[in-house]
CSV table of C-alpha atoms in Angstrom, one decimal:
chain,number,residue,atom,x,y,z
A,7,MET,CA,50.1,29.4,-1.2
A,8,ARG,CA,53.6,31.7,-0.4
A,9,ARG,CA,54.0,32.6,3.4
A,10,PRO,CA,57.2,33.8,5.0
A,11,GLY,CA,59.4,31.3,7.0
A,12,SER,CA,60.7,31.3,10.3
A,13,CYS,CA,64.0,32.0,8.8
A,14,GLY,CA,62.6,34.6,6.4
A,15,HIS,CA,63.0,32.7,3.8
A,16,ASP,CA,59.5,31.7,1.8
A,17,VAL,CA,57.9,28.7,2.0
A,18,THR,CA,55.4,26.9,-0.4
A,19,MET,CA,52.5,25.2,1.8
A,20,SER,CA,51.2,22.0,0.6
A,21,ALA,CA,47.6,22.1,-1.2
A,22,LEU,CA,45.9,19.5,1.3
A,23,LYS,CA,47.7,21.6,3.8
A,24,GLU,CA,45.9,24.8,2.4
A,25,LYS,CA,42.7,23.3,1.9
A,26,LEU,CA,42.4,21.8,5.3
A,27,GLU,CA,43.4,25.7,6.7
A,28,THR,CA,40.7,27.0,4.8
A,29,ASP,CA,37.8,24.4,5.6
A,30,LEU,CA,38.7,25.1,9.6
A,31,SER,CA,38.1,29.1,8.4
A,32,ALA,CA,34.9,27.6,6.9
A,33,ALA,CA,33.9,24.8,10.1
A,34,MET,CA,34.6,28.2,12.5
A,35,LYS,CA,31.9,30.5,10.8
A,36,ALA,CA,29.9,28.2,10.5
A,37,ARG,CA,30.1,27.1,13.8
A,38,ASP,CA,30.6,23.2,13.3
A,39,GLU,CA,32.5,21.8,16.4
A,40,VAL,CA,33.0,18.2,15.3
A,41,ARG,CA,34.9,19.4,12.1
A,42,THR,CA,36.4,22.6,13.5
A,43,ARG,CA,37.9,19.9,16.3
A,44,THR,CA,39.0,17.8,14.1
A,45,LEU,CA,40.2,19.4,11.8
A,46,ARG,CA,42.6,21.7,14.1
A,47,MET,CA,43.2,18.1,15.7
A,48,ALA,CA,44.3,17.3,12.2
A,49,LEU,CA,46.5,20.6,11.3
A,50,THR,CA,48.1,20.0,15.2
A,51,ALA,CA,49.5,17.0,13.4
A,52,VAL,CA,50.3,18.1,10.4
A,53,LYS,CA,52.6,21.2,12.7
A,54,ASN,CA,54.4,18.5,15.3
A,55,GLU,CA,55.3,15.7,12.2
A,56,GLU,CA,56.6,19.2,10.5
A,57,VAL,CA,59.0,19.9,13.6
A,58,ALA,CA,59.6,16.6,14.7
A,59,GLY,CA,63.2,14.6,14.1
A,60,LYS,CA,66.6,17.0,13.5
A,61,ARG,CA,65.2,20.1,11.5
A,62,SER,CA,61.8,21.7,10.6
A,63,ARG,CA,60.3,21.0,7.3
A,64,GLU,CA,57.6,21.4,4.7
A,65,LEU,CA,55.2,18.6,4.5
A,66,SER,CA,53.9,17.5,1.1
A,67,ASP,CA,50.8,16.4,0.1
A,68,ASP,CA,51.5,12.8,0.0
A,69,ASP,CA,53.2,13.0,3.8
A,70,VAL,CA,50.1,15.0,5.2
A,71,VAL,CA,48.2,11.9,3.8
A,72,LYS,CA,50.0,9.4,5.8
A,73,VAL,CA,50.0,12.2,8.6
A,74,LEU,CA,45.8,12.0,8.0
A,75,THR,CA,45.8,8.3,7.8
A,76,ARG,CA,47.5,7.9,11.0
A,77,GLU,CA,44.8,10.4,12.5
A,78,ALA,CA,42.1,8.6,11.1
A,79,LYS,CA,43.1,5.4,12.2
A,80,LYS,CA,43.2,6.3,15.7
A,81,ARG,CA,39.4,7.5,15.3
A,82,ARG,CA,39.0,4.0,14.4
A,83,GLU,CA,40.5,2.0,16.7
A,84,ALA,CA,39.3,4.9,19.8
A,85,ALA,CA,35.7,4.6,18.6
A,86,THR,CA,36.5,0.4,18.8
A,87,ALA,CA,38.1,0.8,22.5
A,88,PHE,CA,34.8,3.6,23.7
A,89,GLY,CA,32.2,1.0,22.1
A,90,ASP,CA,33.3,-1.7,23.5
A,91,ALA,CA,33.9,-0.1,27.4
A,92,GLY,CA,30.3,0.9,26.4
A,93,ARG,CA,30.7,5.1,26.4
A,94,ALA,CA,28.9,5.1,23.2
A,95,GLU,CA,28.3,8.8,22.9
A,96,GLN,CA,32.1,8.8,22.5
A,97,ALA,CA,32.6,6.0,20.6
A,98,GLN,CA,30.2,8.1,18.0
A,99,ALA,CA,32.1,11.2,18.6
A,100,GLU,CA,35.4,9.4,17.4
A,101,ARG,CA,33.8,8.0,14.6
A,102,ASP,CA,32.3,12.0,13.6
A,103,GLU,CA,35.4,13.1,13.7
A,104,GLY,CA,36.7,9.5,11.7
A,105,ALA,CA,34.2,10.9,9.2
A,106,VAL,CA,36.2,14.0,8.6
A,107,LEU,CA,39.2,12.9,8.2
A,108,GLU,CA,37.9,11.0,5.7
A,109,GLU,CA,37.0,13.9,2.9
A,110,TYR,CA,40.5,14.2,3.1
A,111,LEU,CA,42.0,11.0,2.6
A,112,PRO,CA,42.5,8.7,-1.1
A,113,ALA,CA,38.9,6.7,-1.7
A,114,GLN,CA,40.6,3.3,-0.4
A,115,LEU,CA,40.7,0.6,-2.9
A,116,SER,CA,38.1,-2.8,-2.8
A,117,ASP,CA,39.2,-5.7,-2.3
A,118,GLU,CA,39.3,-6.8,-5.9
A,119,GLU,CA,41.3,-4.2,-6.4
A,120,LEU,CA,43.3,-4.8,-3.4
A,121,THR,CA,43.7,-8.5,-4.8
A,122,ALA,CA,45.3,-7.5,-7.7
A,123,LEU,CA,47.9,-5.1,-6.8
A,124,VAL,CA,48.8,-8.0,-4.6
A,125,ALA,CA,48.9,-10.9,-7.4
A,126,ASP,CA,50.9,-8.0,-9.5
A,127,ALA,CA,53.8,-7.4,-6.8
A,128,ILE,CA,54.5,-11.3,-6.3
A,129,ALA,CA,54.6,-11.4,-9.5
A,130,ALA,CA,57.0,-8.8,-9.8
A,131,ALA,CA,58.5,-10.0,-7.2
A,132,GLY,CA,58.9,-12.9,-8.4
A,133,ALA,CA,58.3,-14.3,-5.0
A,134,ALA,CA,56.5,-17.5,-3.9
A,135,GLY,CA,55.9,-18.8,0.3
A,136,PRO,CA,55.7,-17.2,3.4
A,137,ARG,CA,59.0,-16.1,3.7
A,138,ALA,CA,58.8,-13.5,0.5
A,139,MET,CA,56.3,-11.5,2.6
A,140,GLY,CA,58.2,-8.7,3.3
A,141,GLN,CA,59.8,-8.3,-0.2
A,142,VAL,CA,56.2,-8.5,-0.9
A,143,MET,CA,55.7,-5.8,1.1
A,144,LYS,CA,57.9,-3.6,0.0
A,145,VAL,CA,56.7,-3.3,-3.2
A,146,VAL,CA,52.8,-3.3,-2.5
A,147,ASN,CA,53.2,-0.6,0.2
A,148,PRO,CA,54.3,2.0,-2.3
A,149,LYS,CA,51.5,1.3,-4.9
A,150,VAL,CA,48.8,1.1,-2.1
A,151,ALA,CA,50.3,4.2,0.0
A,152,GLY,CA,46.8,5.3,1.4
A,153,ARG,CA,44.2,3.4,0.1
A,154,ALA,CA,44.4,0.3,1.8
A,155,GLU,CA,45.3,-0.2,5.8
A,156,GLY,CA,49.1,-2.0,6.3
A,157,GLY,CA,47.5,-4.7,8.3
A,158,ARG,CA,44.5,-5.0,5.3
A,159,VAL,CA,47.4,-5.1,2.8
A,160,ALA,CA,49.4,-7.3,5.1
A,161,ALA,CA,46.2,-10.2,5.4
A,162,GLU,CA,46.2,-10.5,1.7
A,163,VAL,CA,49.6,-10.7,1.4
A,164,LYS,CA,49.7,-13.5,3.9
A,165,ARG,CA,47.2,-15.2,2.1
A,166,GLN,CA,48.2,-15.0,-0.7
A,167,LEU,CA,51.7,-16.4,-0.8
A,168,ALA,CA,50.0,-19.2,1.7
A,169,GLU,CA,47.9,-20.5,-1.7
């Protein structure tokens, strides 16, 4: 979809951002409060990311996925915090928002897939021992982008390098 930019030039919107906007208007028409609230928050986060830095830019689908992944992680952490504080209602609201965000993210890697990717990265980097962790992470991160949480990837790299 092409929209006039603020400087009069046309800018091409990413397909994922366009889908978020389309789904937001459908959720508003359906009076789905959780979905409406979540998609508004997600689009706000995307727009904030677009104007962050020295100059504004249009985000690619990959960039939008990174923003949504970050927002989903915030929801998981908040749900855990609310649950630990005995605030079940707020924890459930955060989990509901997280579930909506997950629909827009790529499928998560299984443990077996992650183990295989890390093993390949270690072989490709010719790495051995815990000191090579950064080297392996540089190789494996682009391959798992958005499909596995960073902490999970780091734990698997650390486990395999310790063997």
